[in-house]
Amino acid sequence: MNLLNFYKKNRIMYTITVHGDCMSPTLNNGDIVHICPCEQYYAGDIIVYMDKNGVRYIHRIYEITEGRYITKADNNLYIDENPITYDSIYGKVVL
C-alpha cells in the first residue's frame, strides 16, 4: 500500500506541494496545501486525484453526474476530458 492510499484509508490529513499553475489564482506553484480524505465530495471542492496512468492532479470538481466526477482546473478554459470515480480521489484541499 502506498502512502497516499494509507492516508485515504485511515482518513489522515496530510500536506502536499502544488506543482504548476493550473489552479491559479486559487493555488499557485509552490503553495503547500492540506489534504483531507472525505466520505463525500461536492461540486466546487478542490480535490487531489490520480488518473489511470498514475499521474496526480489537483483540480476542482465541476460537476457530479451518475457517480462520476467531472473536474476542471481553475486556470483552464475547458473541463477535463475524462471523468473520474470516487476511488480515484485521495482527498480535498482544506484552505
XYZ file of C-alpha atoms in Angstrom:
95
model
C 0.000 0.000 0.000
C 1.452 3.365 -0.935
C 1.423 6.328 1.447
C -1.477 8.157 -0.258
C -3.636 5.022 -0.022
C -2.721 4.691 3.671
C -3.788 8.302 4.360
C -7.007 7.807 2.392
C -7.928 4.514 4.075
C -7.246 5.868 7.563
C -8.652 9.360 6.858
C -5.425 11.070 7.887
C -4.892 14.707 6.860
C -1.575 15.357 5.078
C 0.181 18.114 3.148
C 1.490 18.327 -0.406
C 3.142 20.978 -2.526
C 1.358 22.397 -5.573
C 3.285 21.991 -8.831
C 2.232 24.129 -11.795
C -0.205 26.969 -12.306
C -3.361 25.190 -13.499
C -5.236 26.129 -10.289
C -4.041 29.737 -10.283
C -5.054 32.154 -8.819
C -6.591 29.941 -6.092
C -3.472 27.780 -5.709
C -0.052 28.717 -7.031
C 3.118 26.825 -7.841
C 4.937 26.082 -4.582
C 1.909 26.503 -2.299
C 1.645 23.926 0.456
C -1.896 22.627 0.939
C -3.591 20.360 3.453
C -5.455 17.375 2.020
C -8.310 15.776 3.931
C -9.719 12.406 2.796
C -13.541 12.591 2.976
C -16.540 10.298 2.693
C -18.255 12.636 0.222
C -17.141 15.258 -2.265
C -19.195 18.041 -3.800
C -19.131 20.292 -6.843
C -16.775 23.139 -6.043
C -14.397 21.069 -3.890
C -10.732 21.185 -4.868
C -9.505 17.600 -4.820
C -6.373 15.538 -5.286
C -6.872 12.577 -7.586
C -4.821 10.125 -9.554
C -5.618 9.317 -13.179
C -5.440 5.821 -14.665
C -1.805 6.453 -15.664
C -0.789 7.233 -12.074
C -0.483 10.999 -12.583
C -1.589 13.087 -9.590
C -3.715 16.207 -10.143
C -5.188 18.980 -8.022
C -8.373 20.160 -9.759
C -11.827 21.384 -8.825
C -14.960 19.226 -9.073
C -17.005 20.937 -11.748
C -19.966 18.575 -11.771
C -21.026 15.169 -10.455
C -23.030 13.043 -12.877
C -24.081 9.421 -12.423
C -21.430 8.807 -9.777
C -18.645 10.257 -11.917
C -16.767 13.422 -11.090
C -16.121 15.921 -13.860
C -13.126 18.053 -12.988
C -11.596 21.278 -14.245
C -8.529 23.296 -13.375
C -9.342 26.888 -12.426
C -6.852 28.231 -14.971
C -8.167 26.090 -17.867
C -10.979 27.047 -20.221
C -12.416 23.549 -20.575
C -13.380 20.661 -18.326
C -11.049 17.680 -18.112
C -11.546 15.082 -20.805
C -12.044 12.014 -18.623
C -14.420 11.933 -15.638
C -13.081 10.168 -12.548
C -14.613 7.920 -9.897
C -14.673 8.257 -6.116
C -11.916 5.639 -5.829
C -9.545 7.925 -7.773
C -9.881 10.741 -5.218
C -7.354 10.970 -2.385
C -8.895 13.929 -0.577
C -9.929 17.550 -0.787
C -7.875 20.664 -0.271
C -8.595 22.377 3.043
C -7.697 26.059 2.807
